[in-house]
Coordinates of C-alpha atoms in Angstrom, one line a residue:
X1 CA 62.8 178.8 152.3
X2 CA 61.1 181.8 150.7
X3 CA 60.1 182.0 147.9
X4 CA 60.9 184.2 144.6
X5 CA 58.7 187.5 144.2
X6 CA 57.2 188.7 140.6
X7 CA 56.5 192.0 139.9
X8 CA 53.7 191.2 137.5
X9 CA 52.0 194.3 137.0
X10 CA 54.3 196.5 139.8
X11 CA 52.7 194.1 142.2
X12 CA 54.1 191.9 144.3
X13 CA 53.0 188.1 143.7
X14 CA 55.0 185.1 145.4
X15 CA 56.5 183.1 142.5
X16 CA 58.3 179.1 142.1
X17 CA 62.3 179.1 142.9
X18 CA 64.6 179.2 145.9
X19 CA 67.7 181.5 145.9
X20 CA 70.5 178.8 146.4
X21 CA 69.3 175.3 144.1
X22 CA 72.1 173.3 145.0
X23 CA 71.4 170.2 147.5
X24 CA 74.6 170.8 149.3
X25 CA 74.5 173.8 150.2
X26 CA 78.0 176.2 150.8
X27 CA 78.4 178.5 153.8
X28 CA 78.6 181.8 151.8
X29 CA 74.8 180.2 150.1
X30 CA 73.7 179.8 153.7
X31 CA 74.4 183.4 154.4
X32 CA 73.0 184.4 151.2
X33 CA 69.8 182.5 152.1
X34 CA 69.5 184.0 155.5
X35 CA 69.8 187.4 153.8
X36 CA 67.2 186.5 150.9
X37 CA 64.2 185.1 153.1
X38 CA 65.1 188.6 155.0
X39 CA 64.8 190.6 151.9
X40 CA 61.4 188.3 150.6
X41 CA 59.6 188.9 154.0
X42 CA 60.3 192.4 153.7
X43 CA 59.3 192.9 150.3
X44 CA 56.0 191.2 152.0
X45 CA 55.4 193.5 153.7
X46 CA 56.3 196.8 151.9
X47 CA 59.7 197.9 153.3
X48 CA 61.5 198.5 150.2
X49 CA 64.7 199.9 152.6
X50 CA 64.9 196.7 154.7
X51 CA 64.4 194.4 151.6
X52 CA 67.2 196.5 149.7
X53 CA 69.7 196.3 152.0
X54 CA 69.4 192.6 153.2
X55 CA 69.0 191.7 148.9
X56 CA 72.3 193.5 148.1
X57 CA 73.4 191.1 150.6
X58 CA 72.2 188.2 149.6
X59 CA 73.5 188.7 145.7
X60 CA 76.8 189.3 147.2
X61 CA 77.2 186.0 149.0
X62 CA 75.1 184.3 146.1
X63 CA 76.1 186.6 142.8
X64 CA 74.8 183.1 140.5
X65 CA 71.5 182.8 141.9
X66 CA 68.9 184.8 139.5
X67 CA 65.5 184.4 141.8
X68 CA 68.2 186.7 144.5
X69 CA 68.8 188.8 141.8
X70 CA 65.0 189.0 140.8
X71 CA 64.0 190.0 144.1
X72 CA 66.5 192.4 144.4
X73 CA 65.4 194.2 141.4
X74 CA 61.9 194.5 142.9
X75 CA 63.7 196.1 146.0
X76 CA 65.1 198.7 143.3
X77 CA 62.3 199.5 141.6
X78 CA 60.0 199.8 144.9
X79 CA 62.4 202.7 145.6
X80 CA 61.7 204.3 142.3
X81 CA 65.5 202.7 141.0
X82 CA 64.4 201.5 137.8
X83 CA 67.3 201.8 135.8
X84 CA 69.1 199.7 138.4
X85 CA 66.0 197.4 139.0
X86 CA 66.6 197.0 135.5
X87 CA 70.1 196.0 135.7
X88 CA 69.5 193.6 138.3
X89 CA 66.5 191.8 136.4
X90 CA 68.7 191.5 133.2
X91 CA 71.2 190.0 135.3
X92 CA 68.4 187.7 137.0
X93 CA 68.1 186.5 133.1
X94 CA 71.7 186.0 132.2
X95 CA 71.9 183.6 134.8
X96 CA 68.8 181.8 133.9
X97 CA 67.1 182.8 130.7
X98 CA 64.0 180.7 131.4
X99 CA 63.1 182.3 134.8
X100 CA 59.8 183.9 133.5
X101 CA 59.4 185.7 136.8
X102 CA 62.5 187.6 136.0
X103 CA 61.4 188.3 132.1
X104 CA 57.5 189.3 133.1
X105 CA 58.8 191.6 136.2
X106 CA 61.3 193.1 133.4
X107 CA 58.4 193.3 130.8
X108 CA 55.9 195.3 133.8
X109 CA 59.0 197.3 134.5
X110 CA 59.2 198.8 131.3
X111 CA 55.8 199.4 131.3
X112 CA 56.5 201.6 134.1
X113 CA 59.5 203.5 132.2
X114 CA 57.3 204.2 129.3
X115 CA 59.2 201.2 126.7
X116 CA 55.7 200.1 125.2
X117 CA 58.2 198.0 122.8
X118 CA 60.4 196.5 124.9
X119 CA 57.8 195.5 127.1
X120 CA 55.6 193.7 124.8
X121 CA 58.7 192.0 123.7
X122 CA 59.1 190.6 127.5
X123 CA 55.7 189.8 128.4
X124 CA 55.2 187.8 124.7
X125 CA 58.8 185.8 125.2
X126 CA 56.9 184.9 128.8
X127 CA 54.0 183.6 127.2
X128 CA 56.0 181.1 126.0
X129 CA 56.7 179.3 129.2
X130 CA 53.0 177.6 128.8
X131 CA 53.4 176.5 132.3
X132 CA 53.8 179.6 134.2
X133 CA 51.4 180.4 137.1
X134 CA 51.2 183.9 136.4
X135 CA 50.4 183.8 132.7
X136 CA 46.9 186.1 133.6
X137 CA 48.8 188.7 134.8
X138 CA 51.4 188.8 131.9
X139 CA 48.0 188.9 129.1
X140 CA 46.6 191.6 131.8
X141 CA 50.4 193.7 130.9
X142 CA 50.0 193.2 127.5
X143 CA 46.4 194.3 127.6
X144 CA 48.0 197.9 129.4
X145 CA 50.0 198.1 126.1
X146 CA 47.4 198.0 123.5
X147 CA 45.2 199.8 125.5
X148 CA 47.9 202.8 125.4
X149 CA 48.4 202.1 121.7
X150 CA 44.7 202.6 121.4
X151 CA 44.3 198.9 119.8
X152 CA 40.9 198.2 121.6
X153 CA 40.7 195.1 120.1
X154 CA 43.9 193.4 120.8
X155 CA 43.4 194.5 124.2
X156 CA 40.1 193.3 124.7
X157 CA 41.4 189.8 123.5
X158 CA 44.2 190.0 126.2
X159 CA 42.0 190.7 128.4
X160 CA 40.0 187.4 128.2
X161 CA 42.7 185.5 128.0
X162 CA 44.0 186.7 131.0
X163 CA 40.4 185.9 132.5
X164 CA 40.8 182.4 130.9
X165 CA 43.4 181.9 133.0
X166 CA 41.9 183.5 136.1
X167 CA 38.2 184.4 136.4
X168 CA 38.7 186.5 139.7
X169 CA 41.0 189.0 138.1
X170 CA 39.3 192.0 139.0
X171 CA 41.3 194.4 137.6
X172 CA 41.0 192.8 134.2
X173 CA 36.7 192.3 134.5
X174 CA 37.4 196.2 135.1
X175 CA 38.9 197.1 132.1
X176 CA 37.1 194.5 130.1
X177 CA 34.1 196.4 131.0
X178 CA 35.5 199.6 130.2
X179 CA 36.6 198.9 126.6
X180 CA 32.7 197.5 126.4
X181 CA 31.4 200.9 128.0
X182 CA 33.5 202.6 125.6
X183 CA 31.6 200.7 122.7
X184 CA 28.2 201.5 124.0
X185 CA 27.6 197.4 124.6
X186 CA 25.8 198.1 127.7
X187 CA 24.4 195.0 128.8
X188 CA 28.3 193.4 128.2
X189 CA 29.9 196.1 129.9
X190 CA 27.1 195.8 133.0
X191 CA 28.2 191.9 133.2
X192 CA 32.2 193.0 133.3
X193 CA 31.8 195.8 135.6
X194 CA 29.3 193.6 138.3
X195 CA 32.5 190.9 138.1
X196 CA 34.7 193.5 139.0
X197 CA 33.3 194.6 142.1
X198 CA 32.0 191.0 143.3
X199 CA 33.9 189.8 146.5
X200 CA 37.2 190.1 147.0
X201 CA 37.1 192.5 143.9
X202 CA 34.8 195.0 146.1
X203 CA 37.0 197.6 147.0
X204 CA 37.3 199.6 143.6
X205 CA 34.7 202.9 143.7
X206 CA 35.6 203.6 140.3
X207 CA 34.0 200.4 139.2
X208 CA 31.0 200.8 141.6
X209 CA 30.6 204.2 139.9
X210 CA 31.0 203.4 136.2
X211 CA 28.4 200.8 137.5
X212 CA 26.1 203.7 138.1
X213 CA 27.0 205.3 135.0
X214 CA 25.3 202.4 133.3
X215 CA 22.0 202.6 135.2
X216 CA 21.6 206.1 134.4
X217 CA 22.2 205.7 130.5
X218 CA 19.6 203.0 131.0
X219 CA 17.2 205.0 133.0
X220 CA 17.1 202.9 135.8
X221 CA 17.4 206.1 138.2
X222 CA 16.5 204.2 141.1
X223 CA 19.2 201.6 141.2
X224 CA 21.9 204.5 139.8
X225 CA 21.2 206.2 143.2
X226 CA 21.2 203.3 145.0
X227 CA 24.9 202.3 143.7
X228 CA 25.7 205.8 144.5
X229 CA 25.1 205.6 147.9
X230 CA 26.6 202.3 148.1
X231 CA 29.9 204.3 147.3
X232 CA 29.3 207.1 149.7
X233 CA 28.6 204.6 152.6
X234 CA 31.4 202.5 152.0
X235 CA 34.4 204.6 150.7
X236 CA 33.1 208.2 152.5
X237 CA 37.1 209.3 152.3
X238 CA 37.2 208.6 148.1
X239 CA 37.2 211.3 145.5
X240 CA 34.6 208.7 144.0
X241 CA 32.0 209.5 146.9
X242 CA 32.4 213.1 146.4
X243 CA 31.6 212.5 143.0
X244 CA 28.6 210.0 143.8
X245 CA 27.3 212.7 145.9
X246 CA 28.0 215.6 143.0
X247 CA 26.2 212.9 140.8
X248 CA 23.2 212.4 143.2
X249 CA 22.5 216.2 143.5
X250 CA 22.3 216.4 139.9
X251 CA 19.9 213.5 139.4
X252 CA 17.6 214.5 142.7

């Protein structure tokens, strides 16, 4: 059996729960299961058309099961449906109102629609579920808030909780660094900014640039052109190695 999906962040995470929970399990739930692990693998994999239609399916042969009705909102809102991804999320919570996969997709959702409010009513009901795997990502939604709000500060604690709970977030060592650039705490930001381009975190130019950004404010010219080339050689197709190279010409 698949699992549920979260859309922590407008990304898709696999998350705990199986569409049908009874033992005993019904023909119509056995259709409806056949229909959801359709639907899961093809939100997998990015086809938002294949996981809609098999979804609607699987709600109609299980209408009581809320990680089916999760996943189905995911299908909606991967088709740019978010009024009825948000229907089908609420509905995901009726059924169970402690299926935090449900409430944090709902709280990214809104994010999306531009309810700063209702989100950060969402994610913070979420955080109560102290249990919940995805906790870093829900902190890394509320840091996107406060950021907009311009609230530096309760965004930067968000942040590092979020990194409490997972110190290979890249996207949060990212804007962690950011805020710290922002603030003039060079050596800090320098720190946040190398996590977010270590390893699996590699592939973000902007970083690497921002990273370069740092050298030359320090002087370190040599090591600001170095970076630079870094992000010519590996991401030559980027608006970021256009700019590296604009950046190099200037510095030369």
């Amino acid at each position: 059996m698949k699992n549920a999906l979260a859309l922590a962040g407008l990304a898709l995470l696999l998350a705990g729960g199986c569409a049908s929970s009874k033992p005993q399990e019904t023909l119509s739930e056995k259709k409806g299961d056949i229909y959801f692990t359709a639907g899961t693998e093809a939100l997998e994999s990015g086809n938002h058309t294949e996981a809609l239609a098999s979804l609607q399916e699987a709600v109609r042969f299980m209408p009581k099961s809320a990680p089916a009705w999760n996943n189905l909102g995911l299908a909606f809102a991967g088709k740019g449906e978010d009024a009825r991804a948000e229907e089908s999320l609420k509905k995901a919570l009726v059924i169970d109102p402690k299926f935090t996969d449900a409430r944090a997709n709902l709280g990214a959702l809104y994010i999306r629609m531009k309810k700063p409010k209702e989100a950060e009513r969402q994610l913070k009901e979420s955080l109560k579920d102290l249990i919940y795997p995805r906790i870093a990502q829900v902190h890394y939604n509320l840091a996107t808030i406060y950021a907009g709000w311009r609230r530096p500060l309760l965004a930067e604690q968000q942040l590092k909780l979020a990194l409490r709970a997972d110190d290979k977030y890249c996207a949060a060592w990212f804007q962690l660094g950011m805020i710290q650039k922002e603030r003039s705490e060079i050596e800090q930001a320098a720190t946040s900014l190398g996590k977010a381009v270590e390893v699996t975190c590699f592939k973000n130019p902007r970083a690497h640039f921002e990273i370069s950004s740092l050298y030359l404010k320090a002087r370190e010219t040599a090591r600001a052109k170095s970076k630079l080339l870094d992000i010519i050689n590996f991401f030559p197709e980027s608006d970021w190695a256009r700019k590296a190279e604009i950046t190099l010409n200037m510095i030369r």
